[in-house]
Short mmCIF file of C-alpha atoms in Angstrom, two decimals:
data_model
loop_
_atom_site.label_atom_id
_atom_site.label_comp_id
_atom_site.label_asym_id
_atom_site.label_seq_id
_atom_site.Cartn_x
_atom_site.Cartn_y
_atom_site.Cartn_z
CA MET A 1 0.21 0.03 0.03
CA ALA A 2 2.59 2.56 1.03
CA HIS A 3 4.49 1.26 -2.53
CA ALA A 4 1.03 2.55 -3.63
CA THR A 5 0.80 5.75 -2.55
CA ARG A 6 4.65 6.35 -3.34
CA ARG A 7 4.05 5.73 -7.22
CA LEU A 8 0.83 8.00 -7.04
CA SER A 9 2.14 10.44 -5.44
CA SER A 10 4.99 10.44 -7.44
CA THR A 11 2.88 10.93 -11.08
CA ARG A 12 1.23 13.81 -9.85
CA PRO A 13 3.47 16.11 -11.01
CA THR A 14 4.22 14.35 -14.56
CA PHE A 15 0.03 14.72 -14.61
CA ARG A 16 0.43 17.75 -13.84
CA GLY A 17 3.00 19.03 -16.09
CA ALA A 18 1.02 17.76 -18.62
CA GLY A 19 -2.72 18.90 -18.35
CA LEU A 20 -0.37 22.49 -17.72
CA ALA A 21 1.29 21.64 -21.22
CA ALA A 22 -2.29 21.02 -22.63
CA LEU A 23 -3.82 24.29 -21.50
CA ALA A 24 -0.63 26.52 -22.49
CA VAL A 25 -0.76 25.38 -26.77
CA LEU A 26 -4.11 28.09 -26.64
CA PRO A 27 -2.79 30.93 -26.03
CA LEU A 28 0.96 30.30 -26.82
CA GLY A 29 -0.71 29.11 -30.22
CA PHE A 30 -2.45 32.41 -30.64
CA LEU A 31 0.81 34.08 -29.54
CA VAL A 32 2.72 32.35 -32.32
CA VAL A 33 -0.13 32.39 -34.82
CA PHE A 34 -1.76 35.84 -34.93
CA PHE A 35 1.21 37.46 -33.45
CA ALA A 36 4.88 36.41 -33.76
CA TRP A 37 4.21 34.93 -37.43
CA PRO A 38 2.90 38.24 -39.09
CA VAL A 39 5.20 40.27 -37.13
CA ALA A 40 8.30 37.17 -38.55
CA ALA A 41 6.95 38.02 -41.62
CA ILE A 42 7.11 41.82 -41.87
CA VAL A 43 10.59 41.98 -40.70
CA ALA A 44 11.93 39.59 -43.24
CA ARG A 45 10.33 41.06 -45.83
CA GLY A 46 12.37 44.14 -44.73
CA PHE A 47 15.55 42.56 -44.02
CA GLY A 48 14.97 40.12 -47.86
CA SER A 49 14.68 43.88 -49.78
CA GLY A 50 18.78 44.49 -48.04
CA GLY A 51 17.30 47.82 -47.05
CA VAL A 52 17.37 47.53 -43.21
CA GLY A 53 20.84 48.22 -42.19
CA THR A 54 20.47 50.78 -44.55
CA ALA A 55 17.58 52.49 -42.55
CA ILE A 56 18.91 51.58 -39.17
CA GLY A 57 22.60 53.33 -39.83
CA ASP A 58 20.14 56.53 -41.49
CA PRO A 59 19.96 60.06 -39.00
CA LEU A 60 16.40 59.94 -39.10
CA THR A 61 15.47 56.55 -37.96
CA TRP A 62 17.40 57.94 -34.47
CA GLU A 63 15.92 61.10 -34.69
CA LEU A 64 12.34 59.44 -34.77
CA ALA A 65 13.51 57.15 -32.00
CA GLY A 66 14.70 60.03 -29.87
CA PHE A 67 11.60 62.12 -30.84
CA THR A 68 9.65 58.87 -29.36
CA VAL A 69 11.67 58.49 -26.28
CA ALA A 70 11.71 62.19 -25.24
CA SER A 71 8.35 62.97 -26.20
CA ALA A 72 7.14 59.17 -24.28
CA GLY A 73 9.24 60.25 -21.36
CA VAL A 74 8.02 63.75 -20.81
CA SER A 75 4.59 62.45 -20.61
CA THR A 76 5.53 59.71 -17.90
CA ILE A 77 6.76 62.34 -16.06
CA VAL A 78 3.59 64.53 -16.18
CA ALA A 79 1.26 61.17 -15.87
CA VAL A 80 3.08 60.55 -12.37
CA LEU A 81 3.36 63.54 -11.67
CA ALA A 82 -0.57 63.81 -11.62
CA GLY A 83 -0.70 60.70 -10.87
CA LEU A 84 0.87 60.50 -6.87
CA PRO A 85 -1.63 63.30 -5.72
CA VAL A 86 -4.66 61.23 -6.54
CA ALA A 87 -3.28 58.04 -5.56
CA PHE A 88 -2.98 59.50 -2.03
CA LEU A 89 -6.97 60.72 -2.55
CA LEU A 90 -7.48 57.26 -3.61
CA ALA A 91 -5.77 55.63 -0.77
CA ARG A 92 -5.68 57.51 2.13
CA VAL A 93 -8.65 59.94 2.35
CA ARG A 94 -11.80 58.84 3.50
CA LEU A 95 -14.35 62.05 2.48
CA PRO A 96 -17.77 61.79 0.28
CA GLY A 97 -17.58 61.22 -3.31
CA VAL A 98 -13.73 59.12 -3.20
CA SER A 99 -15.59 56.25 -4.52
CA LEU A 100 -16.76 58.36 -7.28
CA VAL A 101 -13.16 60.37 -7.82
CA ARG A 102 -12.07 56.49 -8.31
CA THR A 103 -14.70 55.91 -11.03
CA LEU A 104 -13.87 59.27 -13.13
CA VAL A 105 -10.12 58.85 -12.95
CA LEU A 106 -11.01 55.79 -15.12
CA VAL A 107 -12.33 57.31 -17.85
CA PRO A 108 -9.91 58.55 -19.64
CA PHE A 109 -7.54 55.34 -19.61
CA VAL A 110 -10.80 53.31 -21.72
CA LEU A 111 -11.00 56.19 -23.78
CA PRO A 112 -10.68 55.38 -27.52
CA THR A 113 -7.31 56.87 -28.56
CA ILE A 114 -9.47 59.08 -31.92
CA VAL A 115 -11.51 60.43 -28.97
CA VAL A 116 -9.08 62.15 -27.18
CA GLY A 117 -6.64 62.80 -30.52
CA LEU A 118 -10.24 65.08 -30.97
CA ALA A 119 -10.84 66.38 -27.30
CA PHE A 120 -7.35 68.03 -27.20
CA ARG A 121 -7.48 69.45 -30.67
CA ALA A 122 -11.10 71.00 -29.56
CA LEU A 123 -8.79 73.13 -27.60
CA TRP A 124 -5.32 72.90 -29.22
CA PRO A 125 -7.36 73.33 -32.76
CA ASP A 126 -3.67 73.59 -34.40
CA GLY A 127 -2.07 69.99 -32.34
CA GLY A 128 1.57 70.66 -31.88
CA LEU A 129 3.66 69.27 -29.14
CA LEU A 130 2.42 70.68 -25.86
CA PRO A 131 -1.56 69.16 -26.20
CA LEU A 132 0.12 65.77 -28.15
CA VAL A 133 2.83 64.87 -24.37
CA LEU A 134 -0.46 66.18 -22.75
CA ALA A 135 -2.62 63.63 -24.28
CA ASN A 136 -0.44 61.26 -23.73
CA ALA A 137 -0.37 62.03 -19.63
CA PHE A 138 -4.16 62.54 -20.11
CA PHE A 139 -4.59 58.41 -20.95
CA ASN A 140 -2.06 57.18 -18.25
CA VAL A 141 -2.69 58.77 -15.04
CA ALA A 142 -5.19 56.12 -14.05
CA VAL A 143 -2.62 53.72 -14.57
CA VAL A 144 -0.13 55.82 -12.24
CA ALA A 145 -3.45 56.85 -9.89
CA ARG A 146 -4.49 53.40 -9.04
CA THR A 147 -1.45 50.91 -9.38
CA VAL A 148 0.27 52.95 -6.80
CA SER A 149 -3.08 53.96 -4.31
CA GLY A 150 -2.78 50.19 -4.49
CA LEU A 151 0.06 49.73 -2.48
CA TRP A 152 -0.29 53.00 -0.16
CA SER A 153 -3.36 52.39 1.21
CA HIS A 154 -1.57 49.20 2.16
CA LEU A 155 1.67 50.85 3.77
CA ASP A 156 1.46 50.82 7.98
CA PRO A 157 0.75 54.28 8.67
CA ARG A 158 2.41 54.15 11.77
CA THR A 159 6.17 54.72 9.86
CA VAL A 160 4.86 58.09 8.62
CA ASP A 161 2.95 59.00 12.27
CA ALA A 162 7.02 57.68 13.69
CA ALA A 163 9.61 60.06 11.35
CA ARG A 164 6.75 63.05 11.74
CA ALA A 165 6.75 62.95 16.26
CA LEU A 166 10.95 62.69 15.67
CA GLY A 167 10.22 65.88 13.93
CA ALA A 168 10.29 65.81 10.29
CA SER A 169 7.84 67.84 8.47
CA PRO A 170 5.10 65.99 5.99
CA TRP A 171 7.20 66.60 2.95
CA ARG A 172 10.64 65.38 4.59
CA ALA A 173 7.84 62.03 5.83
CA PHE A 174 6.66 62.00 2.45
CA ARG A 175 10.17 62.25 1.02
CA SER A 176 12.25 59.99 3.29
CA VAL A 177 9.62 57.11 4.31
CA THR A 178 6.47 56.87 1.82
CA LEU A 179 8.01 57.46 -1.62
CA PRO A 180 10.85 54.69 -0.81
CA ALA A 181 8.07 52.53 -0.08
CA LEU A 182 6.30 53.39 -2.71
CA ALA A 183 8.77 52.96 -5.35
CA PRO A 184 8.41 49.87 -6.80
CA ALA A 185 4.35 50.85 -7.57
CA VAL A 186 6.07 53.97 -9.18
CA ALA A 187 8.37 52.46 -11.02
CA SER A 188 6.39 49.51 -12.70
CA SER A 189 3.40 52.29 -13.87
CA ALA A 190 5.51 54.41 -15.18
CA ALA A 191 7.30 51.53 -17.39
CA VAL A 192 4.00 50.75 -18.37
CA VAL A 193 3.20 54.67 -19.18
CA PHE A 194 6.24 54.84 -20.96
CA LEU A 195 5.39 51.55 -23.09
CA PHE A 196 1.95 52.94 -23.79
CA CYS A 197 3.03 56.55 -24.78
CA ALA A 198 6.10 55.34 -26.90
CA THR A 199 3.51 53.12 -29.26
CA SER A 200 0.82 55.71 -29.31
CA PHE A 201 -1.34 56.15 -32.76
CA GLY A 202 -4.36 57.81 -32.68
CA VAL A 203 -3.36 60.81 -30.81
CA VAL A 204 -0.32 61.21 -32.80
CA LEU A 205 -1.29 61.57 -36.02
CA ILE A 206 -4.51 63.22 -35.44
CA LEU A 207 -2.18 66.19 -33.05
CA GLY A 208 1.25 65.97 -34.38
CA GLY A 209 0.62 66.11 -38.17
CA ALA A 210 3.45 66.11 -40.55
CA LYS A 211 5.31 67.73 -38.00
CA TYR A 212 5.96 65.59 -34.68
CA ARG A 213 5.99 62.14 -35.75
CA THR A 214 6.62 58.93 -33.81
CA LEU A 215 8.27 55.89 -34.47
CA GLU A 216 4.91 53.91 -34.55
CA THR A 217 3.21 57.02 -37.13
CA GLU A 218 6.43 56.83 -38.90
CA ILE A 219 5.76 53.13 -39.62
CA TYR A 220 2.46 53.26 -40.28
CA LEU A 221 3.59 55.76 -43.35
CA ARG A 222 6.21 54.06 -44.64
CA THR A 223 4.43 50.58 -45.12
CA VAL A 224 0.57 51.91 -46.34
CA GLU A 225 1.69 55.18 -48.01
CA LEU A 226 5.35 54.76 -49.26
CA LEU A 227 5.76 50.44 -49.66
CA ASP A 228 9.30 50.90 -47.56
CA LEU A 229 9.23 47.66 -46.12
CA SER A 230 13.09 47.96 -45.09
CA GLY A 231 12.01 51.37 -43.79
CA ALA A 232 9.80 49.96 -41.62
CA ALA A 233 11.08 46.84 -40.41
CA ALA A 234 14.09 48.79 -39.05
CA LEU A 235 11.58 51.15 -37.08
CA SER A 236 10.06 48.08 -35.92
CA LEU A 237 13.18 47.11 -34.61
CA VAL A 238 14.26 49.56 -32.65
CA GLN A 239 10.50 49.96 -31.20
CA PHE A 240 10.55 46.64 -30.67
CA ALA A 241 14.47 47.03 -28.22
CA ALA A 242 12.69 50.20 -26.36
CA VAL A 243 9.85 47.76 -25.49
CA VAL A 244 11.35 44.95 -23.86
CA ALA A 245 13.89 47.13 -21.32
CA ALA A 246 10.61 48.69 -20.94
CA LEU A 247 8.72 45.11 -20.03
CA VAL A 248 12.13 44.18 -18.72
CA VAL A 249 11.72 47.16 -15.84
CA GLY A 250 7.80 46.60 -15.59
CA ALA A 251 8.33 43.24 -14.49
CA LEU A 252 11.18 43.88 -12.14
CA ALA A 253 9.67 46.75 -10.80
CA ARG A 254 6.30 44.33 -10.18
CA ARG A 255 8.27 41.91 -8.48
CA ARG A 256 9.50 44.41 -6.05
CA ARG A 257 6.17 45.80 -5.59
CA GLU A 258 5.10 42.18 -4.36
CA ASN A 259 7.83 41.70 -1.64
CA ALA A 260 7.80 45.73 -0.55
CA VAL A 261 5.72 45.63 2.50
CA ARG A 262 3.57 43.82 4.39
CA LEU A 263 -0.33 44.44 3.57
CA ARG A 264 -2.85 45.75 6.02
CA SER A 265 -6.57 46.43 4.90
CA ARG A 266 -7.29 49.64 3.12
CA SER A 267 -10.33 50.86 6.10
CA GLU A 268 -7.08 50.68 8.43
CA THR A 269 -5.48 53.14 6.62
CA ALA A 270 -8.36 55.53 5.07
CA ARG A 271 -8.86 58.19 7.30
CA ARG A 272 -10.17 61.92 7.03
CA PRO A 273 -7.16 64.47 6.12
CA ARG A 274 -5.48 66.51 8.26
CA GLY A 275 -3.25 70.03 8.29
CA GLY A 276 -1.01 69.66 5.01
CA GLU A 277 -2.71 66.71 4.03
CA TRP A 278 -5.83 68.72 2.75
CA TRP A 279 -2.98 70.41 0.22
CA ALA A 280 -2.68 66.90 -1.81
CA VAL A 281 -6.49 66.76 -1.69
CA SER A 282 -6.58 69.62 -3.35
CA ALA A 283 -3.66 68.96 -5.90
CA GLY A 284 -5.87 65.23 -6.69
CA LEU A 285 -8.89 66.98 -6.68
CA ALA A 286 -7.52 69.69 -9.11
CA VAL A 287 -5.91 66.83 -11.34
CA VAL A 288 -9.15 65.04 -12.03
CA ALA A 289 -11.26 68.07 -12.71
CA LEU A 290 -8.45 68.80 -15.31
CA LEU A 291 -8.50 65.30 -16.96
CA MET A 292 -12.59 66.18 -17.57
CA THR A 293 -11.54 69.83 -19.27
CA PRO A 294 -10.81 67.83 -22.52
CA ILE A 295 -14.38 65.11 -22.60
CA VAL A 296 -16.27 68.65 -21.36
CA ALA A 297 -14.75 70.19 -24.06
CA LEU A 298 -15.38 67.73 -26.99
CA LEU A 299 -19.04 67.54 -25.64
CA VAL A 300 -19.42 71.49 -26.66
CA GLU A 301 -17.71 70.96 -29.92
CA SER A 302 -20.13 68.08 -31.01
CA VAL A 303 -23.25 70.84 -30.59
CA SER A 304 -21.47 73.83 -32.23
CA THR A 305 -21.68 74.94 -35.58
CA SER A 306 -20.64 78.20 -37.21
CA ASP A 307 -24.35 79.07 -36.62
CA GLY A 308 -24.39 78.28 -33.22
CA TRP A 309 -25.60 75.22 -30.85
CA SER A 310 -27.07 71.93 -32.86
CA LEU A 311 -27.59 69.07 -33.17
CA ALA A 312 -27.49 68.41 -36.73
CA GLY A 313 -23.60 65.98 -36.06
CA TYR A 314 -26.19 63.64 -34.43
CA ALA A 315 -28.48 63.51 -37.10
CA ALA A 316 -25.66 63.49 -39.62
CA LEU A 317 -25.02 60.18 -38.18
CA ALA A 318 -27.82 58.28 -40.14
CA GLY A 319 -26.46 59.51 -43.39
CA GLN A 320 -23.20 58.89 -44.91
CA GLY A 321 -21.15 62.60 -44.72
CA THR A 322 -20.66 65.56 -47.80
CA SER A 323 -20.53 64.08 -50.74
CA GLY A 324 -20.52 60.18 -49.59
CA SER A 325 -17.52 60.56 -47.75
CA LEU A 326 -18.40 57.03 -46.20
CA GLN A 327 -19.63 54.25 -47.74
CA VAL A 328 -22.10 53.47 -44.66
CA SER A 329 -23.61 55.37 -42.19
CA GLY A 330 -23.21 55.94 -39.34
CA TRP A 331 -25.13 53.95 -37.40
CA ASP A 332 -24.08 51.47 -39.75
CA ALA A 333 -20.89 51.39 -38.26
CA ALA A 334 -21.49 51.89 -34.56
CA SER A 335 -23.27 49.02 -34.98
CA MET A 336 -20.31 46.81 -36.52
CA SER A 337 -17.70 48.50 -34.01
CA LEU A 338 -20.49 47.26 -30.95
CA ARG A 339 -20.67 43.55 -33.01
CA THR A 340 -16.47 43.46 -33.76
CA ALA A 341 -15.95 44.23 -30.30
CA PHE A 342 -18.24 41.59 -29.13
CA ASP A 343 -16.44 38.69 -30.82
CA ALA A 344 -12.68 40.26 -29.88
CA THR A 345 -13.89 40.68 -26.52
CA THR A 346 -15.23 36.50 -26.22
CA LEU A 347 -11.95 35.78 -27.91
CA ALA A 348 -9.28 37.41 -25.84
CA MET A 349 -11.58 36.02 -22.83
CA ILE A 350 -10.66 32.40 -23.56
CA VAL A 351 -7.03 33.39 -24.17
CA GLY A 352 -6.33 35.50 -21.97
CA VAL A 353 -7.83 33.79 -18.75
CA LEU A 354 -6.02 30.18 -20.00
CA ALA A 355 -3.52 32.24 -20.36
CA SER A 356 -3.55 33.68 -16.56
CA VAL A 357 -4.98 30.18 -15.28
CA VAL A 358 -0.79 28.83 -16.56
CA LEU A 359 0.99 31.31 -15.14
CA VAL A 360 -0.71 30.91 -11.22
CA ALA A 361 -0.09 26.89 -12.01
CA LEU A 362 3.07 27.78 -12.66
CA ARG A 363 3.79 30.58 -10.09
CA ARG A 364 2.49 27.73 -7.65
CA THR A 365 4.52 24.52 -8.50
CA PRO A 366 8.13 25.00 -7.21
CA GLY A 367 11.54 25.04 -8.45
CA ARG A 368 13.08 28.03 -10.69
CA LEU A 369 12.07 26.16 -14.12
CA ALA A 370 8.56 26.43 -13.47
CA ARG A 371 8.75 30.40 -12.35
CA GLY A 372 11.48 30.90 -15.57
CA MET A 373 8.97 29.63 -17.65
CA GLY A 374 6.12 31.65 -15.69
CA GLU A 375 7.89 35.20 -16.77
CA THR A 376 8.78 34.49 -20.45
CA MET A 377 5.20 33.51 -21.02
CA ASP A 378 4.38 36.28 -18.78
CA ALA A 379 6.57 39.31 -20.54
CA ALA A 380 5.89 37.19 -24.48
CA LEU A 381 1.87 37.84 -23.58
CA MET A 382 3.00 41.88 -22.91
CA LEU A 383 4.39 41.82 -26.39
CA PRO A 384 1.37 43.03 -28.37
CA LEU A 385 1.19 46.00 -26.54
CA GLY A 386 4.15 47.59 -27.83
CA VAL A 387 4.70 46.55 -31.34
CA SER A 388 3.20 48.83 -34.03
CA ALA A 389 -0.18 47.96 -34.50
CA VAL A 390 0.08 48.79 -38.60
CA THR A 391 3.01 45.72 -38.44
CA VAL A 392 0.74 43.30 -37.40
CA GLY A 393 -2.39 43.99 -39.66
CA PHE A 394 0.49 44.52 -42.53
CA GLY A 395 1.65 40.60 -41.60
CA TYR A 396 -1.69 39.54 -41.25
CA LEU A 397 -3.09 40.26 -45.38
CA VAL A 398 0.66 38.99 -46.26
CA THR A 399 0.56 35.42 -43.81
CA LEU A 400 -2.75 34.51 -42.86
CA ASP A 401 -4.06 33.20 -46.51
CA ALA A 402 -1.73 29.84 -45.96
CA LEU A 403 -3.78 29.12 -43.79
CA PRO A 404 -7.41 26.97 -44.11
CA GLY A 405 -10.23 29.51 -45.75
CA ASP A 406 -7.63 32.44 -45.60
CA LEU A 407 -8.65 34.51 -43.07
CA ARG A 408 -7.70 37.66 -45.26
CA THR A 409 -11.48 38.11 -46.38
CA SER A 410 -12.62 36.78 -43.34
CA PRO A 411 -14.86 38.76 -40.84
CA LEU A 412 -12.50 37.63 -37.79
CA LEU A 413 -10.12 39.34 -39.48
CA VAL A 414 -10.58 43.13 -36.81
CA PRO A 415 -11.53 40.87 -34.53
CA LEU A 416 -8.33 38.42 -34.24
CA ALA A 417 -6.79 41.92 -34.37
CA GLN A 418 -8.40 44.27 -31.67
CA ALA A 419 -8.50 40.84 -29.43
CA LEU A 420 -4.46 40.53 -29.61
CA VAL A 421 -4.17 44.59 -28.06
CA ILE A 422 -6.57 43.53 -25.32
CA ILE A 423 -4.96 39.71 -24.15
CA PRO A 424 -2.57 41.91 -22.36
CA LEU A 425 -5.23 44.02 -20.59
CA ILE A 426 -7.02 41.18 -19.50
CA VAL A 427 -3.95 38.95 -18.25
CA ARG A 428 -3.35 41.88 -16.22
CA MET A 429 -6.45 41.91 -14.47
CA VAL A 430 -7.95 38.71 -14.28
CA LEU A 431 -4.35 36.90 -13.31
CA PRO A 432 -3.99 38.89 -9.61
CA VAL A 433 -7.38 38.10 -8.91
CA LEU A 434 -6.52 34.64 -9.73
CA ARG A 435 -3.37 34.83 -7.26
CA SER A 436 -5.59 35.81 -4.49
CA VAL A 437 -7.68 33.00 -4.29
CA ASP A 438 -6.16 31.08 -1.17
CA VAL A 439 -4.31 28.02 -2.42
CA ARG A 440 -5.10 25.39 0.81
CA LEU A 441 -9.59 25.91 -0.52
CA ARG A 442 -8.07 24.32 -3.45
CA GLN A 443 -5.45 21.66 -1.56
CA ALA A 444 -8.85 20.76 0.14
CA ALA A 445 -11.36 20.21 -1.93
CA SER A 446 -8.55 18.36 -3.88
CA THR A 447 -8.12 16.05 -1.24
CA LEU A 448 -12.31 15.84 -1.39
CA GLY A 449 -11.75 13.80 -4.66
CA ALA A 450 -12.46 17.23 -6.76
CA SER A 451 -11.03 17.18 -10.33
CA PRO A 452 -9.22 19.78 -11.12
CA GLY A 453 -11.80 20.97 -13.67
CA ARG A 454 -14.39 21.09 -10.70
CA VAL A 455 -11.60 22.95 -8.24
CA TRP A 456 -11.45 25.20 -10.61
CA ARG A 457 -15.90 25.16 -10.80
CA GLU A 458 -16.46 25.02 -7.09
CA ILE A 459 -13.54 27.37 -6.16
CA ASP A 460 -11.78 29.55 -8.84
CA LEU A 461 -14.90 30.57 -10.09
CA PRO A 462 -17.24 31.83 -7.70
CA LEU A 463 -14.84 33.57 -6.20
CA THR A 464 -13.40 35.57 -9.20
CA ALA A 465 -16.96 35.67 -10.85
CA ARG A 466 -16.74 39.95 -10.74
CA SER A 467 -13.06 40.55 -11.91
CA LEU A 468 -13.94 37.99 -14.34
CA VAL A 469 -16.77 40.29 -15.52
CA ALA A 470 -15.34 43.51 -15.14
CA ALA A 471 -12.23 42.07 -17.39
CA ALA A 472 -14.87 41.10 -20.42
CA GLY A 473 -15.98 44.40 -19.96
CA PHE A 474 -13.27 46.29 -19.45
CA GLY A 475 -11.86 44.56 -22.86
CA TYR A 476 -15.21 45.09 -24.49
CA VAL A 477 -15.13 48.78 -24.03
CA VAL A 478 -11.27 49.06 -25.23
CA ALA A 479 -11.40 46.76 -28.45
CA LEU A 480 -14.61 48.76 -28.93
CA GLY A 481 -11.90 52.16 -29.46
CA GLU A 482 -10.03 50.30 -30.69
CA PHE A 483 -7.80 51.88 -34.04
CA GLY A 484 -4.28 51.31 -34.98
CA ALA A 485 -4.65 47.63 -36.19
CA THR A 486 -8.36 47.93 -36.91
CA SER A 487 -7.48 51.90 -39.46
CA PHE A 488 -5.45 49.53 -41.45
CA LEU A 489 -7.69 46.22 -41.71
CA ALA A 490 -11.31 47.68 -41.87
CA ARG A 491 -13.08 47.43 -44.98
CA PRO A 492 -14.37 50.90 -46.44
CA ASP A 493 -17.64 49.21 -46.69
CA ALA A 494 -17.52 48.02 -43.10
CA PRO A 495 -15.96 50.51 -40.97
CA THR A 496 -15.81 50.56 -37.29
CA LEU A 497 -16.63 53.72 -35.63
CA PRO A 498 -13.38 54.84 -35.31
CA VAL A 499 -12.32 54.56 -38.35
CA ALA A 500 -15.27 56.07 -40.08
CA VAL A 501 -14.16 59.56 -37.68
CA ALA A 502 -10.61 59.12 -39.45
CA THR A 503 -12.48 59.21 -42.53
CA LEU A 504 -14.39 61.45 -41.62
CA ILE A 505 -11.64 64.40 -40.28
CA SER A 506 -9.99 63.76 -43.25
CA ARG A 507 -12.51 65.12 -45.61
CA PRO A 508 -13.13 68.98 -45.70
CA GLY A 509 -16.79 69.93 -45.05
CA GLU A 510 -18.40 71.37 -41.54
CA LEU A 511 -20.85 68.48 -41.70
CA ASN A 512 -18.62 65.49 -41.58
CA ASN A 513 -16.27 67.73 -39.14
CA GLN A 514 -19.78 67.48 -36.83
CA MET A 515 -20.24 63.94 -37.12
CA ALA A 516 -16.95 63.38 -35.97
CA TYR A 517 -17.30 64.74 -32.97
CA ALA A 518 -21.01 63.82 -32.59
CA ALA A 519 -19.64 59.91 -33.45
CA CYS A 520 -16.52 60.62 -30.50
CA ALA A 521 -19.14 61.73 -28.25
CA LEU A 522 -21.17 59.23 -28.50
CA LEU A 523 -18.26 56.51 -27.82
CA MET A 524 -17.68 57.82 -25.16
CA ILE A 525 -20.88 58.17 -23.27
CA VAL A 526 -21.33 54.60 -23.72
CA THR A 527 -17.28 53.89 -22.17
CA VAL A 528 -18.12 55.74 -20.10
CA VAL A 529 -21.35 53.85 -18.69
CA ALA A 530 -19.47 50.77 -19.36
CA VAL A 531 -16.57 52.22 -16.72
CA VAL A 532 -19.09 52.89 -13.57
CA LEU A 533 -20.77 49.50 -14.00
CA ILE A 534 -17.03 47.78 -14.45
CA ASP A 535 -15.86 49.96 -11.32
CA ARG A 536 -19.11 49.13 -9.29
CA PHE A 537 -20.09 45.95 -10.69
CA GLY A 538 -17.19 44.10 -11.02
CA ALA A 539 -14.88 44.95 -9.13
CA VAL A 540 -13.76 43.19 -6.14
CA ARG A 541 -13.61 45.02 -2.79
CA GLY A 542 -9.86 45.78 -2.03
CA GLN A 543 -8.72 44.76 -6.39
CA ASN A 544 -7.34 47.50 -8.25
CA SER A 545 -9.30 47.20 -11.46
CA VAL A 546 -7.09 48.33 -13.51
CA GLY A 547 -4.66 45.34 -13.02
CA GLU A 548 -1.50 44.32 -12.21
CA PHE A 549 0.43 46.79 -14.22
#
C-alpha cells in the first residue's frame, strides 16, 4: 500500500505538467500564429529587400527614435506627477465622493485614442507638441493613480507618524519614508505608461500632423503610403528594443512591489485628511478636474456649429456625410463596432483566462524552471502592446492566406487584431485575482477527491466571477475604440466607428467635422457608462480594477 501511495504521488507532477502544457497550447499557439508569425514575416521581408541596414544607419531613424523616447518620457513624468496626488486621495482619504473620483480617473484610460485626439484638438485646434504630450499623459494618469494607490493603501501609517513625531515635516516624511516604500509601484506604473506613450498612434496622428512623428506613425506612413518595408522593418526593430526594455523594467518593478511591504487592510489606513494633507487632496481633485476638461470640450464641440448650437452632427449620423464620405451610415459603423468588439472580447477572454490559469499554476509550482517559464510567458503575453499595430495588420495580409479559409477576407480579421491588443490587459486584470484565491481551499477540495476541473468550477470561478465580468467589460470598451490595427484592416464598406471618424475628419466640410465629433461623443458616453458599471459591479473589494501593472 505504501509503495502504491508513493507511486501515485510520484505520477501527480507528471499529470500536472501534462495538464499545464495542454492548457498553455491555446494562448501560446494564438500568440505564435497571430502575433509572432505576422510580425516576423514583415521584418523578414524588410531584411529581404536589403535596406534594413541602410534604414538603421539613417540619421532620420534615430531622430524619430529620439523624439519618440523623449516625448514618451515627458508624458510619463507628467502622468506620474499628476497621478501621485490622486493616488493619495484614493488610498489615504476617507471623504464623500472618493468612490466617484475612483471611477472618473479610470475614464480617460479606456477612451478610444481617436476620441482623445479630437478632444484635445477641440482645445488646441492647431495641435502641436504640448497637446500631444498632455494627451498621452491624460490617457495614463489612471495607471499611475490606481497602481500606486493599491500599494499606498496597504502601507503602515505608523511609520510616517513616527517620522513626524521625530520632527520631520510632512514633505520630508513623504520623501524619506513613504516615497521609497512606493518606489516599486511608481516604477512599475511608469514603465507601463512609457510603453503606452511610446506606441501611441491615434493621438499622434491627429495632434502631431506631419511635423511631429513618432516611430509608430512613421511605420504606418512607410508601410501604407510609401510601401517602404525595409524602413518599416528597421523602425519596428528599434521600437521592439525599446518595448522589451520597458517590459523588463516593469516586470522587475512588479516583483519588487509584490514583496515590498506587509499588506494591511485599506480600511485601517484611510481617514479624514488633516493639516497639510488637504493640499494633497486639493491637488488630486484639481487633477481630476483637469482630466474632465477635454471630455467637456469634446461634448461642447459636438453641438457647436458656425450658426450656433445644433444637433446636426448627431442627426447626420443616419447618413454618409458630405458627398458620400462614408460608404455606410454612421449608425451602421457603430453597429459594426459593437459586433466586432463582442467577437474580439469573447476570443480574448478565452485566451487570456487560460493564460492566467497557466501563469498562476506555474507560480505555485516549486522550482526555478517553473518560475522562469512563467515569467517568460508573462512577458511574451505583454509584447503585443508594444509592437506597431500597423506591422501586425500588414503582417496579417501577407501571412494569413496560408491558413485554411484565407482569413484575410474573413470578418474575423479585425476581431483577431483587436483581441491581440486586449489580451494583455485581460491577463493583467485576471492574474492577480486568481493568485489571491486561497490555495488551501483548492487543496482541501482536491483532498476530498475533486478533479482539477471541478476545483476550478467550485472554488476559483465563484471567487473570481465578478472580476472576470469586469475584465470582459474592460476588454470590450478597449476593443470598441481600438484604432491602430483596425484602421489598417477594416474594409471601407465595413468600418468601425473610430475608423469612420478618422475618415470624416480627413474630408472637408463642416458637416463631416460635426459628424466626427458627434460619433466621438457617443463613443465616449458608451465608454463612461461601461466604466461606471465595471467599477461598481465588477471589481472585488480591495482589488485594483486597472489590473496588475
